[in-house]
Tab-separated table of C-alpha atoms in Angstrom:
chain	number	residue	atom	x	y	z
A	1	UNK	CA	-8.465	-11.870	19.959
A	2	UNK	CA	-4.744	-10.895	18.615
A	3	UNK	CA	-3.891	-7.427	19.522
A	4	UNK	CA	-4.727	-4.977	17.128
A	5	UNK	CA	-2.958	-2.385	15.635
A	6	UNK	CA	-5.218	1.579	15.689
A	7	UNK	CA	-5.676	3.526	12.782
A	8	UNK	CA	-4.042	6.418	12.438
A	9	UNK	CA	-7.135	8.575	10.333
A	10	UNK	CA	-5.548	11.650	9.668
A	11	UNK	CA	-3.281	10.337	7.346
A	12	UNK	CA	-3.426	9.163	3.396
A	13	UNK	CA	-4.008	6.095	2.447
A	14	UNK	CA	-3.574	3.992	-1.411
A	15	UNK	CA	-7.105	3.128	-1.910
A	16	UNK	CA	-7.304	1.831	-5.257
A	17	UNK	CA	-3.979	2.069	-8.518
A	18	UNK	CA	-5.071	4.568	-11.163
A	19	UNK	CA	-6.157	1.843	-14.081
A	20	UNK	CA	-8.681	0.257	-11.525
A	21	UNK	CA	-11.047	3.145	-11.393
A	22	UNK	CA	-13.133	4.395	-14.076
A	23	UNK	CA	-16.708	4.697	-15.458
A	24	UNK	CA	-17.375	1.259	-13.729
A	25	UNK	CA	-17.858	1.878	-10.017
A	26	UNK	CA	-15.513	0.097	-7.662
A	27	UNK	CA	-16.036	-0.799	-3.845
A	28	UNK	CA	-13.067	-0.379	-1.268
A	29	UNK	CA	-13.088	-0.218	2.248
A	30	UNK	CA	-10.011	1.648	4.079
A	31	UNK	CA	-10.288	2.262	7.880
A	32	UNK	CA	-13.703	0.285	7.983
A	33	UNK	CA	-14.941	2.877	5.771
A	34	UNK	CA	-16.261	1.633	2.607
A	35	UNK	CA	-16.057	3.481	-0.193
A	36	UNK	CA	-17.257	3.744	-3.971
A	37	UNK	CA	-14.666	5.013	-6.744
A	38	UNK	CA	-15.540	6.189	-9.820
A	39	UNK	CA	-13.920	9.268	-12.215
A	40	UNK	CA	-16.185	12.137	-13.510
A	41	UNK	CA	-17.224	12.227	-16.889
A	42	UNK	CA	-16.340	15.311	-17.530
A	43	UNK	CA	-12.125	15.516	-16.632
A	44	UNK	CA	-11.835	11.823	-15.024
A	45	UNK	CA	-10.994	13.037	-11.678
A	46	UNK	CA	-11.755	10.813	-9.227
A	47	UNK	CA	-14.386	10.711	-7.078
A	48	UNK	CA	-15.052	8.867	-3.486
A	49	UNK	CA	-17.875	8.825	-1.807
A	50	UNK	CA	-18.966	6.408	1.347
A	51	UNK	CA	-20.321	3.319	-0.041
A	52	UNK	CA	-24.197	2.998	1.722
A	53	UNK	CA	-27.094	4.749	0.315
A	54	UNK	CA	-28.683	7.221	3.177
A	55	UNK	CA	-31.925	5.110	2.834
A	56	UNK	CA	-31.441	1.929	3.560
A	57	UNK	CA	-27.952	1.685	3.358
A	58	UNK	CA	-27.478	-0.207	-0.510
A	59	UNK	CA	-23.810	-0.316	-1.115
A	60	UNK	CA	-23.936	2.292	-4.067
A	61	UNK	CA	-20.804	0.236	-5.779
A	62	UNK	CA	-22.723	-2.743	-6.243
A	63	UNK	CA	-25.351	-3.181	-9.361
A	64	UNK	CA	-28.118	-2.426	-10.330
A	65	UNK	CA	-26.642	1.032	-8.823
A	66	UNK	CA	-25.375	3.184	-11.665
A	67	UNK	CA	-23.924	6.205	-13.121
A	68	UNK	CA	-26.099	8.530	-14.888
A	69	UNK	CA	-23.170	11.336	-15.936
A	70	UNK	CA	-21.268	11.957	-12.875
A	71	UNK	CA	-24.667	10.857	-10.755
A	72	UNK	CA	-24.232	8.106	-8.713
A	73	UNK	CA	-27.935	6.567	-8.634
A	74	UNK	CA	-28.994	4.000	-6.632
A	75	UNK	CA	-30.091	0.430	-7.696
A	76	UNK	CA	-32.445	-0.164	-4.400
A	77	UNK	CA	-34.757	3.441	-4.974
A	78	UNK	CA	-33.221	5.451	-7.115
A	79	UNK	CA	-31.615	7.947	-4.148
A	80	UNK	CA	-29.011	9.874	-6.352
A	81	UNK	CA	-26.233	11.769	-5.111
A	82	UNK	CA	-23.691	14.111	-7.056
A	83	UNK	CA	-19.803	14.226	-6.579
A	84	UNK	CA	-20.039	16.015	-3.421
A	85	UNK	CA	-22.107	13.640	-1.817
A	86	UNK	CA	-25.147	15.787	-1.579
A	87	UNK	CA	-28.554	14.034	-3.047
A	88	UNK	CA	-30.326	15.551	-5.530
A	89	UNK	CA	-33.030	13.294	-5.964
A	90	UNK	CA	-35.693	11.005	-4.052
A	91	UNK	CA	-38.523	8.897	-5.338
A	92	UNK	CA	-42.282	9.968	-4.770
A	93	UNK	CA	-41.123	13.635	-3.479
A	94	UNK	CA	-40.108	16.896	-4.652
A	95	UNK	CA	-38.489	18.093	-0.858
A	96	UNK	CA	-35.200	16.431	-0.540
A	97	UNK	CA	-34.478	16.216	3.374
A	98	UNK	CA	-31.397	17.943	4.796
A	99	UNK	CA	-29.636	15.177	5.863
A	100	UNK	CA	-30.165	12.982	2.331
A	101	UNK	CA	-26.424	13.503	2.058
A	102	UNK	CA	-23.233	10.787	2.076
A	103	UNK	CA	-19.872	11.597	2.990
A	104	UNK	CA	-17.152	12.450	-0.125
A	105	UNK	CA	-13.284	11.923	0.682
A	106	UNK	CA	-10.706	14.173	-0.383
A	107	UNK	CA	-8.732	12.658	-3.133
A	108	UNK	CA	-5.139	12.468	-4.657
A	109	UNK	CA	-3.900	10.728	-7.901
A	110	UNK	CA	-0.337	10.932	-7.849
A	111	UNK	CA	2.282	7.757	-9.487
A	112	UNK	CA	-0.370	5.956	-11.066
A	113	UNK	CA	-2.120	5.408	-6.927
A	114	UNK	CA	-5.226	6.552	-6.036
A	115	UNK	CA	-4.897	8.482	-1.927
A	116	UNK	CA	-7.672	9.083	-0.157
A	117	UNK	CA	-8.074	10.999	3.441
A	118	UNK	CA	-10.275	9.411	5.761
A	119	UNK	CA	-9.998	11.848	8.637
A	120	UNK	CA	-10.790	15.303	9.157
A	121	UNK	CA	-11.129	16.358	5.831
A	122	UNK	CA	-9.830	20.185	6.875
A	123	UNK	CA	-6.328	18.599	7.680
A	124	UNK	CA	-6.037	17.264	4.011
A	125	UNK	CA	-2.668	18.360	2.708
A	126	UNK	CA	-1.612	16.948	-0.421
A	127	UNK	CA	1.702	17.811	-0.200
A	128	UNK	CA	2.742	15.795	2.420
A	129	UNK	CA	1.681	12.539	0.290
A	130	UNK	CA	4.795	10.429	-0.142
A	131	UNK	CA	6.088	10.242	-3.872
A	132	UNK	CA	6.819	6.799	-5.845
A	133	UNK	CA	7.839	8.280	-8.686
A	134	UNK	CA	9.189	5.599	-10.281
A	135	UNK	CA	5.481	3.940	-10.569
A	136	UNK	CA	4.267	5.930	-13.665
A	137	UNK	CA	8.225	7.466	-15.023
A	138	UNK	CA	9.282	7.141	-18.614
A	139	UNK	CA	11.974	4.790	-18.906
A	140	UNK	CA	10.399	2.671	-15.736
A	141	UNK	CA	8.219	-0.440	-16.417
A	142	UNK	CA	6.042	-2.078	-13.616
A	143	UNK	CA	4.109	-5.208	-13.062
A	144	UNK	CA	1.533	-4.836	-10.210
A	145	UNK	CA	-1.164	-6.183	-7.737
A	146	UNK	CA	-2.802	-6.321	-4.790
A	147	UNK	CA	-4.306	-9.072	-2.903
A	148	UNK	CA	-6.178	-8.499	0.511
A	149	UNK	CA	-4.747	-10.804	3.601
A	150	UNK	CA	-6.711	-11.653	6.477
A	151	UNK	CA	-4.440	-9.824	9.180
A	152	UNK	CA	-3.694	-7.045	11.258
A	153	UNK	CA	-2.225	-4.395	8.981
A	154	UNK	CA	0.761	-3.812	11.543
A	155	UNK	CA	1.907	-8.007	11.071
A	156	UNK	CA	2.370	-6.888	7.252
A	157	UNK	CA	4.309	-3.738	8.478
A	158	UNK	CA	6.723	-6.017	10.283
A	159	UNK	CA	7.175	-8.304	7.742
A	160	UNK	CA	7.894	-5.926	5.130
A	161	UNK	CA	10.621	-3.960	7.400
A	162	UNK	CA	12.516	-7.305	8.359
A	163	UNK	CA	13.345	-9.006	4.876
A	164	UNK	CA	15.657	-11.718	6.746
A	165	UNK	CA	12.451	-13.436	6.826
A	166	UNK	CA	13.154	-14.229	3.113
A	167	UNK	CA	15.996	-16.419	3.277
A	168	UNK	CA	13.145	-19.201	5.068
A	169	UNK	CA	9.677	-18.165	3.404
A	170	UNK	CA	11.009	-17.273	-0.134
A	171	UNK	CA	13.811	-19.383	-0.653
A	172	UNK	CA	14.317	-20.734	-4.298
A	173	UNK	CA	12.564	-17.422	-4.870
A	174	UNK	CA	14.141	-13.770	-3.717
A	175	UNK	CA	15.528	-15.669	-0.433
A	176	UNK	CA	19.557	-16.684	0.022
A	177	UNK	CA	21.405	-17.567	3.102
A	178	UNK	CA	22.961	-13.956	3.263
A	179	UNK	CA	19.623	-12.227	3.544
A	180	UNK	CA	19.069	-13.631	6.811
A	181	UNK	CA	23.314	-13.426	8.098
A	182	UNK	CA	23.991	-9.947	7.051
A	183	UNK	CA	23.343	-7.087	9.981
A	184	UNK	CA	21.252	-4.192	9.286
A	185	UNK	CA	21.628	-0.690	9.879
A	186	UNK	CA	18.684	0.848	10.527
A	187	UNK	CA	17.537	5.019	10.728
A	188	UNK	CA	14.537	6.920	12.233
A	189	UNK	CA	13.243	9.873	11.684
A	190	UNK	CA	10.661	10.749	14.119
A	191	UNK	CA	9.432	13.726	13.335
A	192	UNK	CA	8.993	12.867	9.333
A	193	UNK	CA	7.807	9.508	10.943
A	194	UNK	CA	10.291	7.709	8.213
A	195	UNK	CA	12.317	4.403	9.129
A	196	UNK	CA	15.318	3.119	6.809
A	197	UNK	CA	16.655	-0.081	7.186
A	198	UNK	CA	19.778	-0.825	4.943
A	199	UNK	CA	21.587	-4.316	4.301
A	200	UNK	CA	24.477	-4.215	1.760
A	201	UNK	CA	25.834	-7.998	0.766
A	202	UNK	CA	29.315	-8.063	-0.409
A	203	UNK	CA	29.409	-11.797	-1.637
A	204	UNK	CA	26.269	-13.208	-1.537
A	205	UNK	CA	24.537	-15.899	-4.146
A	206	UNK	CA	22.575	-14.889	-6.314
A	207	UNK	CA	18.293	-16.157	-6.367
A	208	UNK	CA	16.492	-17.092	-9.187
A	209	UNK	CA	14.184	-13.537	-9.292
A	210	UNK	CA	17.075	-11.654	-9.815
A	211	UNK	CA	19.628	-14.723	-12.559
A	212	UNK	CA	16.701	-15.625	-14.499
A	213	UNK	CA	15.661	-11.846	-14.846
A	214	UNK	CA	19.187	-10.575	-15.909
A	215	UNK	CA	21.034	-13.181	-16.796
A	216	UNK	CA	23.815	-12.098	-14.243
A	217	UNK	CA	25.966	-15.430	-13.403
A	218	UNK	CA	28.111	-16.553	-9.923
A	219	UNK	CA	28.190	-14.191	-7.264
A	220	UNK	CA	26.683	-10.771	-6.632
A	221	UNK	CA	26.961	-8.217	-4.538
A	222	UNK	CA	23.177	-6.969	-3.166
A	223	UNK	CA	21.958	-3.740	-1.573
A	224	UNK	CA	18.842	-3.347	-0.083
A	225	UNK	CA	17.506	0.130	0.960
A	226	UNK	CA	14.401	0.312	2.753
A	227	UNK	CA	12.110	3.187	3.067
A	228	UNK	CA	8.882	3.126	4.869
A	229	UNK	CA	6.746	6.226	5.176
A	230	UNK	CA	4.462	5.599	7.697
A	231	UNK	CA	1.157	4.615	7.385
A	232	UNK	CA	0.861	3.657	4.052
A	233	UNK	CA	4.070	3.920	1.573
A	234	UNK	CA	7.177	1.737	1.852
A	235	UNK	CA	9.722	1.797	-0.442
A	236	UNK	CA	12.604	-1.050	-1.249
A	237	UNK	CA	15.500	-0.017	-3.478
A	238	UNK	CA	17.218	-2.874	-4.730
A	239	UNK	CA	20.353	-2.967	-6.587
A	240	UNK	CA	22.672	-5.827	-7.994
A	241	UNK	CA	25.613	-6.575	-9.717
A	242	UNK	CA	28.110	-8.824	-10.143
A	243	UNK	CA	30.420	-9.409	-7.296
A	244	UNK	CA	33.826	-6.184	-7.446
A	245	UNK	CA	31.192	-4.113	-9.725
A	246	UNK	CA	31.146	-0.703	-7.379
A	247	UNK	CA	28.871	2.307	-8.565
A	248	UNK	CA	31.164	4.984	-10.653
A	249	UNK	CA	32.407	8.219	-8.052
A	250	UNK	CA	29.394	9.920	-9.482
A	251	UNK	CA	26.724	7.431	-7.909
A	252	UNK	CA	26.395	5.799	-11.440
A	253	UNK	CA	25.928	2.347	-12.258
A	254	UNK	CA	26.083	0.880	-15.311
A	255	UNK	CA	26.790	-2.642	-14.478
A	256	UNK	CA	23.931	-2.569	-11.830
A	257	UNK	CA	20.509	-3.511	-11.854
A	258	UNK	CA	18.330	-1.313	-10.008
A	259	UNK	CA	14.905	-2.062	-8.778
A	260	UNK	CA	12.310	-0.687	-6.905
A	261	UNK	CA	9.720	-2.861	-5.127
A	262	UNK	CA	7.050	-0.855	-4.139
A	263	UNK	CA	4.122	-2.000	-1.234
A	264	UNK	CA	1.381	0.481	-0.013
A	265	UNK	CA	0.108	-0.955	3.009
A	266	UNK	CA	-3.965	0.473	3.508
A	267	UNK	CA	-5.827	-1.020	6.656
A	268	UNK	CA	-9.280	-2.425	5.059
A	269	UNK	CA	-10.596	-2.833	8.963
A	270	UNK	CA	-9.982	-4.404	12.162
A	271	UNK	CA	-7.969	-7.836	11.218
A	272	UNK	CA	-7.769	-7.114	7.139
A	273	UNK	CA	-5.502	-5.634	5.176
A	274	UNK	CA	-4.749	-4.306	1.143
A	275	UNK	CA	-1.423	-5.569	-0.010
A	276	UNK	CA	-0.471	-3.783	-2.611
A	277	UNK	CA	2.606	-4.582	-4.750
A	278	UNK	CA	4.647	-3.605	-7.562
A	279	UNK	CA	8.404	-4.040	-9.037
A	280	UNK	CA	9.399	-1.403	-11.149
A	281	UNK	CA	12.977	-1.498	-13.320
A	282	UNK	CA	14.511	0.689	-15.657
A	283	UNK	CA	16.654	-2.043	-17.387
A	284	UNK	CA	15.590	-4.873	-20.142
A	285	UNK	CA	12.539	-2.918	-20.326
A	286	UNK	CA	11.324	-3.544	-23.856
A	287	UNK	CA	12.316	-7.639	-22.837
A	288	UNK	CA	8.045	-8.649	-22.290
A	289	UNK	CA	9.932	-12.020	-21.099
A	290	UNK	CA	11.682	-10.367	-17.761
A	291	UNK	CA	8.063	-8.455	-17.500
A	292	UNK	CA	6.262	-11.755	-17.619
A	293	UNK	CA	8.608	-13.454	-15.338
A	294	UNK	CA	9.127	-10.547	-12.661
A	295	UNK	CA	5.459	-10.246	-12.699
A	296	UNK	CA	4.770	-14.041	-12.074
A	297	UNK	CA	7.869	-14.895	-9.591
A	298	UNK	CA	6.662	-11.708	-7.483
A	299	UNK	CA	3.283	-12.591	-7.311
A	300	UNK	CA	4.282	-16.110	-6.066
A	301	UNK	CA	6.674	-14.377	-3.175
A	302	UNK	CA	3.647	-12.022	-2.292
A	303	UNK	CA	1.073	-15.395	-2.226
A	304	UNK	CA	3.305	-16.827	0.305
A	305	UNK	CA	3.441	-13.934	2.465
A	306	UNK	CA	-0.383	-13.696	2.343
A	307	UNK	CA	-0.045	-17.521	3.486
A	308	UNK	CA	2.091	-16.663	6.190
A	309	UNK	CA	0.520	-13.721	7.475
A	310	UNK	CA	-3.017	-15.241	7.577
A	311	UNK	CA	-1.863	-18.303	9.537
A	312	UNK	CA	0.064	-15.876	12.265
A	313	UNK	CA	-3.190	-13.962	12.649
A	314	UNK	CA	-5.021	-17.143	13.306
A	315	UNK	CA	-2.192	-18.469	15.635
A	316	UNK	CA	-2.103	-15.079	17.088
A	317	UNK	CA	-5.470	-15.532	17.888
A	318	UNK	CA	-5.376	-18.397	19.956
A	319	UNK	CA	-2.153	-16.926	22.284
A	320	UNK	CA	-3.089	-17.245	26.070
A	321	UNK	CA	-3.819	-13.930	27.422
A	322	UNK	CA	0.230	-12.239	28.404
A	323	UNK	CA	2.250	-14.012	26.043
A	324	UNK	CA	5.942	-12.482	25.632
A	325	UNK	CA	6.835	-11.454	21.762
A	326	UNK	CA	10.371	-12.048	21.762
A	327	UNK	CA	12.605	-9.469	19.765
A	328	UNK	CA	15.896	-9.232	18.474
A	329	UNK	CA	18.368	-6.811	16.100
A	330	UNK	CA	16.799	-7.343	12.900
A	331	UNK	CA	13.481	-6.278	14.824
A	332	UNK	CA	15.229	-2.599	14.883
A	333	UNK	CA	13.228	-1.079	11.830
A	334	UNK	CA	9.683	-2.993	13.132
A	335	UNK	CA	9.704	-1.489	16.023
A	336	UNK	CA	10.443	2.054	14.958
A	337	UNK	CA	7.243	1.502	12.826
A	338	UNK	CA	4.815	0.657	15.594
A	339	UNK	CA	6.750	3.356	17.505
A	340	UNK	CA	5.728	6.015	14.747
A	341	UNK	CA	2.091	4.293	14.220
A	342	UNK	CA	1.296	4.423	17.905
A	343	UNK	CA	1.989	8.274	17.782
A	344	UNK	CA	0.162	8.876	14.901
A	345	UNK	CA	-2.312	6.919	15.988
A	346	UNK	CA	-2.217	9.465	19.582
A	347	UNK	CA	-2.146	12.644	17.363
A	348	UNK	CA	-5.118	11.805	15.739
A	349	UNK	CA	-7.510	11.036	18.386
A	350	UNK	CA	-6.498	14.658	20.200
A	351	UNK	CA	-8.876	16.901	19.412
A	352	UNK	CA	-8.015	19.754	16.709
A	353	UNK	CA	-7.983	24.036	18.008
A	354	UNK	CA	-10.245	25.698	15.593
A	355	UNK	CA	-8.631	28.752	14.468
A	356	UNK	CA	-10.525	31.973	14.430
């Protein structure tokens, strides 16, 4: 077996984007914990509950299980539970027994993303979710998705934090030769447990996602600004424009194209992983075109990183027992991130002072 990367379970995670969960209820499983999403009748909060009926353990997101109001009842024998978990009703019996009762999950809707706490539900602070602001803005469109890939979570981590990798996997796509040439800068914060890695291209070419989307011809110059908050939110701000065209004094730009590319990375379980993606951009935004084509040529670049990564799991899989993982510079940011995971990992596991 490949070494695996822990959970860190006191942490958020993106379980689900806002327009997947509604009156229909929807299975996920994040940490190994599955989980049924639905929104209350009443406000259309969300709602999570764990996903196996007390009984005989029915997964209460799949049919004939049902909502009756905000009731969750299931389709096995009729066990139903309210938004809190607690069950309210049992065939054959009027005495409910105490422990007739499934675990509910704090939950967040914030950007259009559905967050949900997995840990110790007293720890819970909303506040310290990361924002992606851009995700559900006026003046911002997006084109989503999410597709699950057969690997360690942390394999996705370092492929998202070293984007040399697509001058080789995504050529013809969001891949040039300068991708892969240019050094990186790269910051950690520790304590915030956020890495940046920057690469700014000067004169570099300019690939198909980005000419056929704006039309821009020859040469460009390219910034990309990575920002990954650890576990779950990274962040890629991506700006273009034509080779000598330098932001205004006041950080303006109005011969740039900004972008931000957008992947919350939620551990499903051991070896499995949620991929969720999204490009959102505040020009051509009324152009259905660009939408159409962004959302296609994206979807295409994420496919081939799901190839990727579920072939290096396998491979990873069959490595003799002490193999040496060779790393270089570009590494920089990837290694910050299992730095940070490993520690959140640790700070989870201790166990928490009850205060008096």
């Amino acid at each position: 077996m490949p070494h695996m990367t822990a959970f860190a379970r006191n942490q958020w995670y993106v379980a689900a984007y806002s327009h997947e969960v509604g009156r229909e209820l929807l299975g996920r499983t994040v940490l190994g914990e599955p989980l049924v999403l639905y929104r209350s009748e009443e406000d259309g909060t969300p709602v999570v509950l764990h996903d196996r009926c007390v009984h005989r353990r029915y997964p209460l997101s799949e049919a004939p299980t049902r909502l009756d109001g905000d009731r969750i009842v299931c389709g096995y024998h009729g066990f139903t539970y309210d938004t809190t978990g607690t069950c309210v009703y049992v065939p054959g019996q009027k005495r409910i027994p105490r422990t007739a009762r499934v675990a509910s999950y704090p939950v967040v809707e914030q950007d259009s993303l559905i967050w949900v706490w997995i840990g110790d539900p007293a720890l819970a602070d909303p506040r310290s979710i990361p924002r992606a602001r851009h995700l559900d803005s006026p003046g911002w469109v997006t084109v989503r998705g999410m597709e699950p890939i057969d690997c360690d979570y942390g394999l996705l981590v370092d492929n998202l934090l070293d984007l040399s990798h697509e001058t080789y996997l995504h050529g013809g796509y969001i891949g040039t030769p300068e991708v892969a040439e240019t050094p990186i800068t790269t910051e950690v914060d520790e304590g915030a447990g956020i890495v940046r890695v920057s690469r700014h291209m000067d004169d570099a070419e300019c690939p198909p996602f980005y000419a056929r989307s704006t039309g821009i011809e020859g040469r460009i110059t390219r910034w990309q600004d990575i920002e990954y908050h650890a576990p779950c939110l990274y962040l890629l701000h991506s700006r273009i424009a034509p080779v000598g065209v330098l932001p205004e004094p006041d950080g303006s730009d109005p011969h740039g194209f900004h972008t931000e590319i957008t992947y919350c990375i939620t551990p499903s379980g051991d070896g499995t992983v949620y991929d969720f993606w999204a490009v959102s951009r505040d020009w051509a935004t009324d152009d259905d075109e660009v939408t159409e084509f962004l959302r296609g040529n994206n979807h295409t670049v994420v496919m081939q990183d799901v190839t990727a990564l579920d072939l290096l799991q396998k491979t990873l899989g069959t490595e003799r027992h002490g193999y040496q993982e060779l790393s270089i510079n570009i590494d920089t940011g990837g290694l910050a991130a299992r730095r940070i995971l490993a520690r959140l990992v640790e700070e989870g596991a201790k166990p928490v002072e009850k205060v008096q």
